[in-house]
CSV table of C-alpha atoms and ligand atoms in Angstrom, one decimal:
chain,number,residue,atom,x,y,z
A,1301,MET,CA,-212.9,13.5,-108.2
A,1302,GLU,CA,-215.0,16.5,-109.3
A,1303,LYS,CA,-212.6,18.8,-107.4
A,1304,ILE,CA,-209.6,17.2,-109.0
A,1305,VAL,CA,-211.1,17.4,-112.5
A,1306,SER,CA,-212.0,21.0,-112.0
A,1307,LEU,CA,-208.5,21.9,-110.6
A,1308,CYS,CA,-206.9,20.2,-113.5
A,1309,LYS,CA,-208.8,22.2,-116.0
A,1310,ARG,CA,-208.7,25.5,-114.1
A,1311,ARG,CA,-205.0,25.4,-113.5
A,1312,GLY,CA,-203.8,23.9,-116.8
A,1313,PHE,CA,-203.0,20.3,-115.9
A,1314,VAL,CA,-205.5,18.2,-118.0
A,1315,PHE,CA,-208.1,19.2,-120.5
A,1316,PRO,CA,-210.8,17.1,-122.2
A,1317,GLY,CA,-209.6,16.1,-125.7
A,1318,SER,CA,-211.0,18.1,-128.6
A,1319,GLU,CA,-213.0,20.1,-126.1
A,1320,ILE,CA,-214.3,22.9,-128.3
A,1321,TYR,CA,-216.0,20.2,-130.4
A,1322,GLY,CA,-217.6,18.6,-127.5
A,1323,GLY,CA,-214.8,16.3,-126.7
A,1324,LEU,CA,-213.9,12.7,-127.8
A,1325,ALA,CA,-214.6,10.1,-125.2
A,1326,GLY,CA,-211.5,8.4,-123.7
A,1327,THR,CA,-209.1,11.2,-124.8
A,1328,TYR,CA,-207.6,13.9,-122.7
A,1329,ASP,CA,-204.9,16.6,-123.3
A,1330,TYR,CA,-202.2,17.5,-120.9
A,1331,GLY,CA,-201.8,21.3,-120.3
A,1332,PRO,CA,-198.7,23.2,-119.4
A,1333,TYR,CA,-198.4,22.0,-115.8
A,1334,GLY,CA,-199.7,18.5,-116.6
A,1335,VAL,CA,-197.0,18.1,-119.3
A,1336,VAL,CA,-194.2,18.9,-116.9
A,1337,LEU,CA,-195.7,16.7,-114.1
A,1338,LYS,CA,-195.9,13.9,-116.6
A,1339,GLU,CA,-192.3,14.5,-117.8
A,1340,ASN,CA,-191.0,14.6,-114.2
A,1341,VAL,CA,-192.8,11.2,-113.5
A,1342,GLU,CA,-191.4,9.7,-116.7
A,1343,ASN,CA,-187.9,11.0,-116.1
A,1344,LEU,CA,-187.9,9.5,-112.6
A,1345,TRP,CA,-189.1,6.2,-114.0
A,1346,LEU,CA,-186.4,6.3,-116.7
A,1347,GLN,CA,-183.8,7.0,-114.0
A,1348,MET,CA,-184.9,4.2,-111.7
A,1349,PHE,CA,-186.0,1.5,-114.2
A,1350,ARG,CA,-183.4,2.1,-116.9
A,1351,ASP,CA,-180.5,4.5,-116.3
A,1352,ASP,CA,-179.5,3.7,-112.7
A,1353,ARG,CA,-179.1,0.1,-113.8
A,1354,ASP,CA,-176.4,-1.5,-115.9
A,1355,ASP,CA,-178.6,-4.2,-117.4
A,1356,MET,CA,-181.3,-2.0,-119.1
A,1357,TYR,CA,-181.6,-0.7,-122.7
A,1358,GLY,CA,-183.9,1.9,-124.1
A,1359,VAL,CA,-186.0,1.7,-127.3
A,1360,ASP,CA,-188.5,4.0,-128.9
A,1361,ALA,CA,-190.4,1.6,-131.2
A,1362,ALA,CA,-193.0,2.5,-133.9
A,1363,ILE,CA,-196.6,2.6,-132.8
A,1364,LEU,CA,-197.7,1.1,-136.2
A,1365,MET,CA,-196.3,-2.4,-136.5
A,1366,ASN,CA,-196.7,-5.3,-139.0
A,1367,PRO,CA,-200.0,-6.9,-138.2
A,1368,LYS,CA,-198.3,-10.2,-137.9
A,1369,VAL,CA,-196.9,-9.0,-134.5
A,1370,TRP,CA,-200.4,-8.9,-133.0
A,1371,GLU,CA,-201.4,-12.2,-134.6
A,1372,ALA,CA,-198.4,-13.9,-133.1
A,1373,SER,CA,-198.9,-12.2,-129.7
A,1374,GLY,CA,-202.4,-13.5,-129.5
A,1375,HIS,CA,-204.0,-10.0,-129.4
A,1376,VAL,CA,-205.9,-10.5,-132.7
A,1377,GLN,CA,-207.6,-13.5,-131.2
A,1378,THR,CA,-208.0,-12.6,-127.5
A,1379,PHE,CA,-207.6,-8.8,-126.9
A,1380,ALA,CA,-211.3,-8.4,-126.5
A,1381,ASP,CA,-214.0,-7.2,-124.2
A,1382,GLN,CA,-217.6,-8.3,-123.9
A,1383,LEU,CA,-220.4,-6.1,-125.2
A,1384,ALA,CA,-223.7,-5.8,-123.5
A,1385,ASP,CA,-225.2,-8.4,-125.9
A,1386,GLY,CA,-222.5,-10.9,-124.9
A,1387,LYS,CA,-220.6,-10.7,-128.2
A,1388,MET,CA,-216.9,-10.2,-128.0
A,1389,PHE,CA,-215.3,-7.0,-129.3
A,1390,ASN,CA,-211.6,-6.7,-130.2
A,1391,THR,CA,-210.4,-3.5,-128.6
A,1392,MET,CA,-207.4,-2.9,-130.9
A,1393,PHE,CA,-207.8,0.2,-133.1
A,1394,LYS,CA,-207.4,-0.5,-136.8
A,1395,THR,CA,-206.1,1.9,-139.4
A,1396,SER,CA,-204.7,1.4,-142.9
A,1397,VAL,CA,-201.3,2.0,-144.4
A,1398,GLY,CA,-200.8,2.8,-148.1
A,1399,ALA,CA,-203.2,4.1,-150.7
A,1400,GLY,CA,-206.1,2.6,-152.7
A,1401,GLU,CA,-205.8,-1.1,-153.6
A,1402,GLU,CA,-202.3,-1.2,-152.1
A,1403,SER,CA,-203.6,-0.3,-148.7
A,1404,SER,CA,-203.6,-2.8,-145.9
A,1405,THR,CA,-205.0,-2.9,-142.3
A,1406,VAL,CA,-202.7,-2.3,-139.4
A,1407,TYR,CA,-203.3,-1.9,-135.7
A,1408,MET,CA,-202.4,0.9,-133.3
A,1409,ARG,CA,-200.3,-0.9,-130.7
A,1410,PRO,CA,-202.5,-1.9,-127.6
A,1411,GLU,CA,-199.3,-2.2,-125.4
A,1412,THR,CA,-195.8,-0.8,-125.9
A,1413,ALA,CA,-194.5,-4.3,-125.1
A,1414,GLY,CA,-194.8,-5.5,-128.8
A,1415,GLY,CA,-192.1,-3.0,-129.9
A,1416,MET,CA,-189.7,-4.5,-127.3
A,1417,PHE,CA,-190.2,-8.2,-128.2
A,1418,VAL,CA,-189.6,-7.5,-131.9
A,1419,ASN,CA,-186.4,-5.7,-131.0
A,1420,PHE,CA,-185.0,-8.4,-128.7
A,1421,LYS,CA,-182.6,-9.6,-131.4
A,1422,ASN,CA,-181.6,-6.1,-132.4
A,1423,ILE,CA,-180.6,-5.3,-128.8
A,1424,ALA,CA,-178.8,-8.6,-128.4
A,1425,ASP,CA,-176.9,-8.2,-131.7
A,1426,SER,CA,-176.0,-4.5,-131.2
A,1427,MET,CA,-175.4,-4.2,-127.5
A,1428,HIS,CA,-174.2,-7.8,-126.7
A,1429,PRO,CA,-175.8,-7.9,-123.3
A,1430,LYS,CA,-175.4,-10.8,-120.9
A,1431,LEU,CA,-178.5,-12.3,-119.5
A,1432,PRO,CA,-180.4,-11.1,-117.5
A,1433,PHE,CA,-181.0,-7.8,-119.3
A,1434,GLY,CA,-184.1,-5.8,-120.1
A,1435,ILE,CA,-185.6,-3.3,-122.5
A,1436,ALA,CA,-187.5,-0.2,-121.3
A,1437,GLN,CA,-189.8,2.0,-123.2
A,1438,ILE,CA,-192.3,4.8,-122.6
A,1439,GLY,CA,-194.9,5.5,-125.2
A,1440,LYS,CA,-198.5,5.7,-126.3
A,1441,ALA,CA,-200.8,2.7,-126.6
A,1442,PHE,CA,-204.3,2.6,-127.9
A,1443,ARG,CA,-207.4,0.6,-126.7
A,1444,ASN,CA,-210.9,1.0,-128.1
A,1445,GLU,CA,-212.3,0.6,-124.5
A,1446,ILE,CA,-216.0,0.0,-124.6
A,1447,ALA,CA,-216.6,2.3,-121.6
A,1448,PRO,CA,-213.8,4.8,-121.1
A,1449,ARG,CA,-214.4,6.6,-117.8
A,1450,ASP,CA,-213.2,8.1,-114.6
A,1451,PHE,CA,-211.2,11.0,-116.1
A,1452,ILE,CA,-207.7,9.8,-117.1
A,1453,PHE,CA,-208.2,6.4,-115.5
A,1454,ARG,CA,-209.6,4.5,-118.4
A,1455,LEU,CA,-208.6,6.0,-121.7
A,1456,ARG,CA,-208.6,5.1,-125.4
A,1457,GLU,CA,-205.3,6.7,-125.9
A,1458,LEU,CA,-202.9,6.2,-123.0
A,1459,SER,CA,-199.2,6.2,-122.2
A,1460,GLN,CA,-197.3,3.2,-120.7
A,1461,MET,CA,-193.9,2.9,-119.0
A,1462,GLU,CA,-192.9,-0.8,-119.6
A,1463,VAL,CA,-190.0,-3.1,-119.0
A,1464,GLU,CA,-189.5,-6.5,-120.6
A,1465,TYR,CA,-186.8,-8.2,-118.5
A,1466,PHE,CA,-185.2,-11.3,-120.0
A,1467,VAL,CA,-184.1,-14.0,-117.7
A,1468,LYS,CA,-183.1,-17.7,-117.7
A,1469,SER,CA,-186.3,-19.6,-116.9
A,1470,SER,CA,-185.0,-20.9,-113.6
A,1471,ASP,CA,-184.4,-17.3,-112.4
A,1472,TRP,CA,-187.9,-15.9,-113.0
A,1473,GLU,CA,-189.0,-15.8,-109.4
A,1474,GLN,CA,-186.0,-13.9,-108.2
A,1475,ALA,CA,-186.4,-11.3,-111.0
A,1476,PHE,CA,-190.1,-11.0,-110.3
A,1477,GLU,CA,-189.4,-10.2,-106.6
A,1478,GLU,CA,-186.7,-7.6,-107.6
A,1479,TRP,CA,-189.1,-5.7,-109.9
A,1480,ARG,CA,-191.9,-6.0,-107.4
A,1481,LYS,CA,-189.7,-4.2,-104.9
A,1482,MET,CA,-188.7,-1.6,-107.5
A,1483,MET,CA,-192.4,-0.8,-108.2
A,1484,HIS,CA,-192.9,-0.1,-104.5
A,1485,LEU,CA,-189.8,2.1,-104.4
A,1486,PHE,CA,-191.2,4.0,-107.4
A,1487,ALA,CA,-194.6,4.4,-105.7
A,1488,THR,CA,-192.8,5.9,-102.7
A,1489,ALA,CA,-190.5,8.1,-104.9
A,1490,ILE,CA,-193.5,9.7,-106.6
A,1491,GLY,CA,-195.2,10.3,-103.2
A,1492,LEU,CA,-197.9,7.7,-103.2
A,1493,PRO,CA,-198.8,6.8,-99.6
A,1494,GLN,CA,-198.0,3.2,-98.9
A,1495,ASP,CA,-201.4,2.5,-97.4
A,1496,MET,CA,-203.1,3.5,-100.6
A,1497,VAL,CA,-201.2,1.0,-102.8
A,1498,HIS,CA,-202.2,-2.7,-102.5
A,1499,GLU,CA,-201.1,-5.9,-104.2
A,1500,LEU,CA,-203.6,-8.3,-105.7
A,1501,GLU,CA,-202.5,-11.7,-106.8
A,1502,VAL,CA,-204.5,-12.2,-110.0
A,1503,PRO,CA,-206.0,-15.7,-109.8
A,1504,ASP,CA,-206.0,-18.4,-112.5
A,1505,GLY,CA,-208.4,-17.7,-115.3
A,1506,GLU,CA,-208.3,-14.0,-114.8
A,1507,ARG,CA,-204.8,-13.3,-116.1
A,1508,ALA,CA,-203.9,-12.1,-119.6
A,1509,HIS,CA,-203.4,-15.0,-122.0
A,1510,TYR,CA,-199.6,-14.7,-121.9
A,1511,SER,CA,-199.2,-14.6,-118.1
A,1512,LYS,CA,-198.4,-17.4,-115.7
A,1513,ARG,CA,-198.3,-15.0,-112.7
A,1514,THR,CA,-199.6,-11.5,-112.3
A,1515,ILE,CA,-199.7,-9.1,-109.4
A,1516,ASP,CA,-201.9,-6.0,-109.9
A,1517,PHE,CA,-200.8,-3.0,-107.9
A,1518,GLU,CA,-204.1,-1.4,-106.9
A,1519,PHE,CA,-204.7,2.1,-105.7
A,1520,ASP,CA,-207.5,3.6,-103.6
A,1521,TYR,CA,-209.0,6.0,-106.1
A,1522,PRO,CA,-212.1,8.0,-105.1
A,1523,PHE,CA,-214.2,5.7,-107.2
A,1524,GLY,CA,-212.8,2.5,-105.6
A,1525,ARG,CA,-209.8,0.3,-105.3
A,1526,LYS,CA,-208.6,-0.2,-108.9
A,1527,GLU,CA,-205.7,-1.4,-111.0
A,1528,LEU,CA,-202.8,1.1,-111.1
A,1529,TRP,CA,-200.0,-1.1,-112.5
A,1530,GLY,CA,-199.3,-4.7,-113.3
A,1531,LEU,CA,-196.4,-7.0,-112.9
A,1532,ALA,CA,-196.5,-10.1,-115.1
A,1533,TYR,CA,-194.4,-13.3,-115.7
A,1534,ARG,CA,-194.9,-13.7,-119.4
A,1535,THR,CA,-192.8,-16.9,-119.6
A,1536,ASP,CA,-191.2,-17.4,-123.0
A,1537,PHE,CA,-194.7,-17.0,-124.6
A,1538,ASP,CA,-193.9,-13.8,-126.6
A,1539,LEU,CA,-190.4,-14.6,-127.8
A,1540,SER,CA,-191.4,-18.2,-128.8
A,1541,ALA,CA,-194.5,-17.0,-130.5
A,1542,HIS,CA,-192.6,-14.3,-132.5
A,1543,ALA,CA,-189.8,-16.8,-133.3
A,1544,GLY,CA,-192.4,-19.3,-134.6
A,1545,ALA,CA,-194.3,-16.8,-136.6
A,1546,SER,CA,-191.4,-14.8,-138.1
A,1547,GLY,CA,-189.1,-17.7,-138.6
A,1548,VAL,CA,-186.3,-15.6,-137.0
A,1549,GLU,CA,-184.5,-17.3,-134.1
A,1550,LEU,CA,-185.0,-15.4,-130.9
A,1551,SER,CA,-182.7,-17.3,-128.5
A,1552,TYR,CA,-180.0,-16.2,-126.2
A,1553,ILE,CA,-176.6,-17.8,-126.6
A,1554,ASP,CA,-174.6,-18.2,-123.4
A,1555,GLU,CA,-171.1,-18.4,-124.8
A,1556,GLU,CA,-169.5,-19.4,-121.4
A,1557,LYS,CA,-171.9,-22.2,-120.6
A,1558,LYS,CA,-172.4,-23.2,-124.2
A,1559,GLU,CA,-176.1,-23.0,-123.8
A,1560,LYS,CA,-178.8,-21.7,-126.1
A,1561,TYR,CA,-182.4,-21.0,-125.0
A,1562,ILE,CA,-185.3,-18.7,-125.4
A,1563,PRO,CA,-185.4,-16.3,-122.4
A,1564,HIS,CA,-188.4,-15.9,-120.1
A,1565,VAL,CA,-189.8,-12.5,-119.4
A,1566,ILE,CA,-190.8,-10.4,-116.3
A,1567,GLU,CA,-192.8,-7.4,-117.2
A,1568,PRO,CA,-193.5,-4.4,-114.9
A,1569,SER,CA,-196.1,-2.3,-116.7
A,1570,LEU,CA,-197.0,1.1,-115.5
A,1571,GLY,CA,-199.7,3.3,-117.0
A,1572,VAL,CA,-198.6,6.9,-117.0
A,1573,ASP,CA,-202.1,8.4,-116.8
A,1574,ARG,CA,-203.3,6.2,-114.0
A,1575,THR,CA,-200.1,7.2,-112.1
A,1576,ILE,CA,-200.7,10.9,-112.7
A,1577,LEU,CA,-204.3,10.4,-111.4
A,1578,ALA,CA,-203.1,8.5,-108.3
A,1579,ILE,CA,-200.6,11.3,-107.6
A,1580,LEU,CA,-203.2,14.0,-107.9
A,1581,VAL,CA,-205.7,12.1,-105.8
A,1582,SER,CA,-203.3,11.5,-103.0
A,1583,ALA,CA,-201.8,15.0,-103.1
A,1584,TYR,CA,-205.1,16.9,-103.0
A,1585,ARG,CA,-205.7,18.6,-99.7
A,1586,GLU,CA,-208.0,21.2,-98.2
A,1587,ASP,CA,-207.3,23.1,-95.0
A,1588,ASP,CA,-208.0,26.3,-93.2
A,1589,MET,CA,-205.4,29.0,-93.7
A,1590,GLY,CA,-205.8,32.6,-92.5
A,1591,GLY,CA,-209.6,32.0,-91.9
A,1592,GLU,CA,-210.1,30.8,-95.5
A,1593,THR,CA,-210.4,27.3,-96.9
A,1594,ARG,CA,-207.5,26.7,-99.3
A,1595,SER,CA,-206.9,23.7,-101.5
A,1596,TYR,CA,-203.4,22.6,-102.4
A,1597,LEU,CA,-201.5,19.7,-104.0
A,1598,ALA,CA,-198.9,18.2,-101.6
A,1599,LEU,CA,-196.8,17.0,-104.5
A,1600,ALA,CA,-193.4,15.4,-103.8
A,1601,PRO,CA,-191.0,18.3,-104.7
A,1602,ARG,CA,-189.1,16.2,-107.2
A,1603,ILE,CA,-192.2,15.7,-109.4
A,1604,ALA,CA,-193.8,19.1,-108.8
A,1605,PRO,CA,-194.1,21.0,-112.1
A,1606,VAL,CA,-193.0,24.3,-110.5
A,1607,LYS,CA,-190.3,23.9,-107.8
A,1608,ALA,CA,-190.3,27.5,-106.6
A,1609,ALA,CA,-192.0,30.7,-107.5
A,1610,VAL,CA,-190.3,34.1,-107.1
A,1611,PHE,CA,-192.3,37.1,-106.3
A,1612,PRO,CA,-191.6,40.8,-105.9
A,1613,LEU,CA,-193.6,42.0,-102.9
A,1614,LEU,CA,-195.1,44.8,-105.0
A,1615,LYS,CA,-195.6,44.8,-108.7
A,1616,ASN,CA,-195.4,48.6,-109.1
A,1617,LYS,CA,-192.0,49.1,-107.4
A,1618,PRO,CA,-189.3,48.8,-110.1
A,1619,GLU,CA,-186.5,48.2,-107.7
A,1620,LEU,CA,-188.3,45.2,-106.1
A,1621,VAL,CA,-189.2,43.9,-109.6
A,1622,ALA,CA,-185.6,44.2,-110.8
A,1623,LYS,CA,-184.2,42.5,-107.7
A,1624,ALA,CA,-186.8,39.7,-108.0
A,1625,ARG,CA,-186.0,39.3,-111.7
A,1626,GLU,CA,-182.3,39.0,-110.9
A,1627,ILE,CA,-182.9,36.3,-108.2
A,1628,TYR,CA,-185.3,34.5,-110.5
A,1629,SER,CA,-182.7,34.4,-113.3
A,1630,SER,CA,-180.0,33.2,-110.9
A,1631,LEU,CA,-182.2,30.4,-109.5
A,1632,LYS,CA,-183.4,29.4,-113.0
A,1633,SER,CA,-179.8,28.9,-114.1
A,1634,GLN,CA,-179.4,26.4,-111.2
A,1635,VAL,CA,-182.7,24.5,-111.0
A,1636,SER,CA,-185.4,23.9,-113.6
A,1637,GLY,CA,-189.0,24.7,-112.8
A,1638,ILE,CA,-188.6,28.2,-111.4
A,1639,GLN,CA,-191.4,30.6,-112.1
A,1640,PHE,CA,-191.7,34.4,-111.8
A,1641,ASP,CA,-195.1,35.6,-110.6
A,1642,ASP,CA,-196.2,39.2,-110.0
A,1643,ASN,CA,-199.9,38.8,-110.8
A,1644,GLY,CA,-202.4,39.9,-108.1
A,1645,ASN,CA,-201.5,40.3,-104.4
A,1646,ILE,CA,-199.2,38.0,-102.5
A,1647,GLY,CA,-202.1,36.1,-101.0
A,1648,LYS,CA,-203.5,35.3,-104.5
A,1649,ARG,CA,-200.1,34.2,-105.7
A,1650,TYR,CA,-199.7,31.8,-102.7
A,1651,ARG,CA,-203.2,30.3,-103.4
A,1652,ARG,CA,-202.3,29.8,-107.1
A,1653,GLN,CA,-198.9,28.2,-106.3
A,1654,ASP,CA,-200.5,26.0,-103.6
A,1655,GLU,CA,-203.1,24.7,-106.1
A,1656,ILE,CA,-200.4,23.7,-108.6
A,1657,GLY,CA,-198.3,22.1,-105.8
A,1658,THR,CA,-195.3,24.5,-105.8
A,1659,PRO,CA,-193.4,23.5,-102.7
A,1660,PHE,CA,-191.6,26.8,-102.2
A,1661,CYS,CA,-192.4,30.5,-102.7
A,1662,ILE,CA,-189.8,33.2,-102.5
A,1663,THR,CA,-190.7,36.8,-101.8
A,1664,ILE,CA,-188.4,39.8,-102.4
A,1665,ASP,CA,-189.2,42.8,-100.2
A,1666,PHE,CA,-187.6,46.0,-99.1
A,1667,ASP,CA,-185.4,44.2,-96.6
A,1668,THR,CA,-183.9,42.3,-99.5
A,1669,LEU,CA,-182.9,45.7,-100.9
A,1670,GLY,CA,-181.3,46.7,-97.6
A,1671,GLU,CA,-184.0,48.7,-95.8
A,1672,THR,CA,-183.0,46.7,-92.7
A,1673,PRO,CA,-179.3,46.5,-93.2
A,1674,ASN,CA,-178.6,43.1,-91.6
A,1675,LEU,CA,-181.4,41.6,-93.8
A,1676,LYS,CA,-179.9,42.8,-97.1
A,1677,ASP,CA,-179.9,40.1,-99.7
A,1678,THR,CA,-182.2,37.8,-97.7
A,1679,VAL,CA,-185.6,36.7,-98.9
A,1680,THR,CA,-188.6,35.0,-97.3
A,1681,LEU,CA,-189.0,31.3,-98.2
A,1682,ARG,CA,-192.6,30.1,-97.7
A,1683,HIS,CA,-193.4,26.4,-97.3
A,1684,ARG,CA,-196.5,25.1,-99.2
A,1685,ASP,CA,-197.8,22.6,-96.7
A,1686,THR,CA,-197.5,24.6,-93.5
A,1687,GLY,CA,-197.5,28.2,-94.8
A,1688,GLU,CA,-194.5,28.8,-92.6
A,1689,GLN,CA,-192.0,31.4,-93.7
A,1690,GLU,CA,-188.3,31.8,-92.9
A,1691,ARG,CA,-185.8,34.5,-93.7
A,1692,LEU,CA,-182.8,33.1,-95.6
A,1693,THR,CA,-180.0,34.2,-98.0
A,1694,VAL,CA,-180.5,33.6,-101.7
A,1695,ALA,CA,-177.7,31.0,-101.5
A,1696,GLU,CA,-179.4,29.2,-98.7
A,1697,VAL,CA,-182.7,29.2,-100.6
A,1698,SER,CA,-181.1,27.7,-103.7
A,1699,SER,CA,-179.4,24.9,-101.8
A,1700,ARG,CA,-182.7,24.1,-100.0
A,1701,ILE,CA,-184.5,23.9,-103.3
A,1702,LEU,CA,-181.8,21.8,-104.9
A,1703,SER,CA,-181.7,19.3,-102.0
A,1704,ALA,CA,-185.5,19.0,-101.8
A,1705,THR,CA,-186.0,18.4,-105.5
A,1706,GLN,CA,-183.2,16.0,-106.4
B,1161,GAP,N1,-198.0,-4.9,-121.4
B,1161,GAP,C1,-198.8,-5.3,-120.4
B,1161,GAP,C2,-200.1,-4.6,-120.4
B,1161,GAP,O1,-200.3,-3.8,-121.2
B,1161,GAP,P1,-202.2,-4.2,-119.0
B,1161,GAP,O2,-202.6,-4.6,-117.6
B,1161,GAP,O3,-203.2,-4.4,-120.0
B,1161,GAP,O4,-200.9,-4.9,-119.3
B,1161,GAP,C3,-200.8,-2.2,-118.1
B,1161,GAP,O5,-201.9,-2.6,-118.9
B,1161,GAP,C4,-201.1,-0.9,-117.5
B,1161,GAP,O6,-201.5,0.1,-118.5
B,1161,GAP,C5,-202.2,-0.9,-116.5
B,1161,GAP,O7,-201.8,-1.4,-115.3
B,1161,GAP,C6,-202.6,0.5,-116.5
B,1161,GAP,O8,-201.8,1.3,-115.7
B,1161,GAP,C7,-202.4,1.0,-117.9
B,1161,GAP,N2,-203.7,0.9,-118.7
B,1161,GAP,C8,-204.2,-0.2,-119.3
B,1161,GAP,N3,-205.3,0.1,-119.9
B,1161,GAP,C9,-205.5,1.5,-119.7
B,1161,GAP,C10,-206.6,2.4,-120.1
B,1161,GAP,N4,-207.6,2.0,-120.9
B,1161,GAP,N5,-206.4,3.7,-119.7
B,1161,GAP,C11,-205.4,4.1,-119.0
B,1161,GAP,N6,-204.4,3.3,-118.6
B,1161,GAP,C12,-204.5,2.0,-118.9
């Protein structure tokens, strides 16, 4: 963990929150590469959990919600942790809206789910979906954890990628299995080794108050096997509770079968930050290259923040730099995540790119310019994990990068 935390800071992935003031426990800031890694993970999730399907709808709900939402959902009563003295402590953050005597207490949402349940009727009325259908959302959630720890594992401000999938009660088991498979597919797509992801059936008495069945997806972190994601069968608990408390009917009307009922819910819930940590932990490698120990991130190319770095062999040869710039611009117009790097010698550039997990490095040398006539317009493509290099045309390089990163 120390090596990963240090790499994240040194290379611009993740910094402690408010660092120059000594930090704020349970908060971290994503730096330039961390932001892109996070976006790549979120975009892949959106593609797999929302956009590739015909039955999913997106929302981006407000973080601040009417406090009645959290009374109805049971969070005001039960979203609590035990303090050392045995007393219970509600871990929802409170803030206030409005000024002076007009102000009132609201909560920072502890899960993004609430914003989807309250929009069930809006989605049904505006999109007219047939059941089963689902709502997907990525956003921040806040928990006043008593003991935030383990870097970005247990945070007070976190991001979640959540789906609320609405089904007829008799169909819940089938939907549960479908989403369970989808979560494993996603784990593989982001490069988590299958043997580091484990399912745990959460026993009676240990599940959240709304759940009739929960599977925790656990991951082998350096500090132990811990919860990465959760899959829950929330029954009709939330929609019934919100219908009861708001007085607004939250039923689904099946026009064909002339039926009306409150749907049941399957919820795959994935913490973004825990996902990023699992990716970093499983991608971190050290090996011996050229007589030196090198560390690198074996990131799946589709989520790597930089897909390829383009180097002129020498920084002080204008013709090499110009050619490298030209190839860089051409690649950049075809693939996102291309970087130009002429800092330090080639060896240093390789080490830097290895550490941030760049799968490909492209070097422009005198042969590219035509010094050896039959090599004109070819470049060297260097592979991160093996350090192997091959000589290819620029067109071949761009199609390699495109096929590896899509
Ligand atoms: N809507 C369901 C829900 O929020 P949860 O098990 O409390 O369920 C879901 O949280 C996921 O959110 C967890 O599996 C984890 O990935 C992430 N998560 C929860 N608390 C977290 C925290 N304090 N720091 C980072 N991630 C957290």
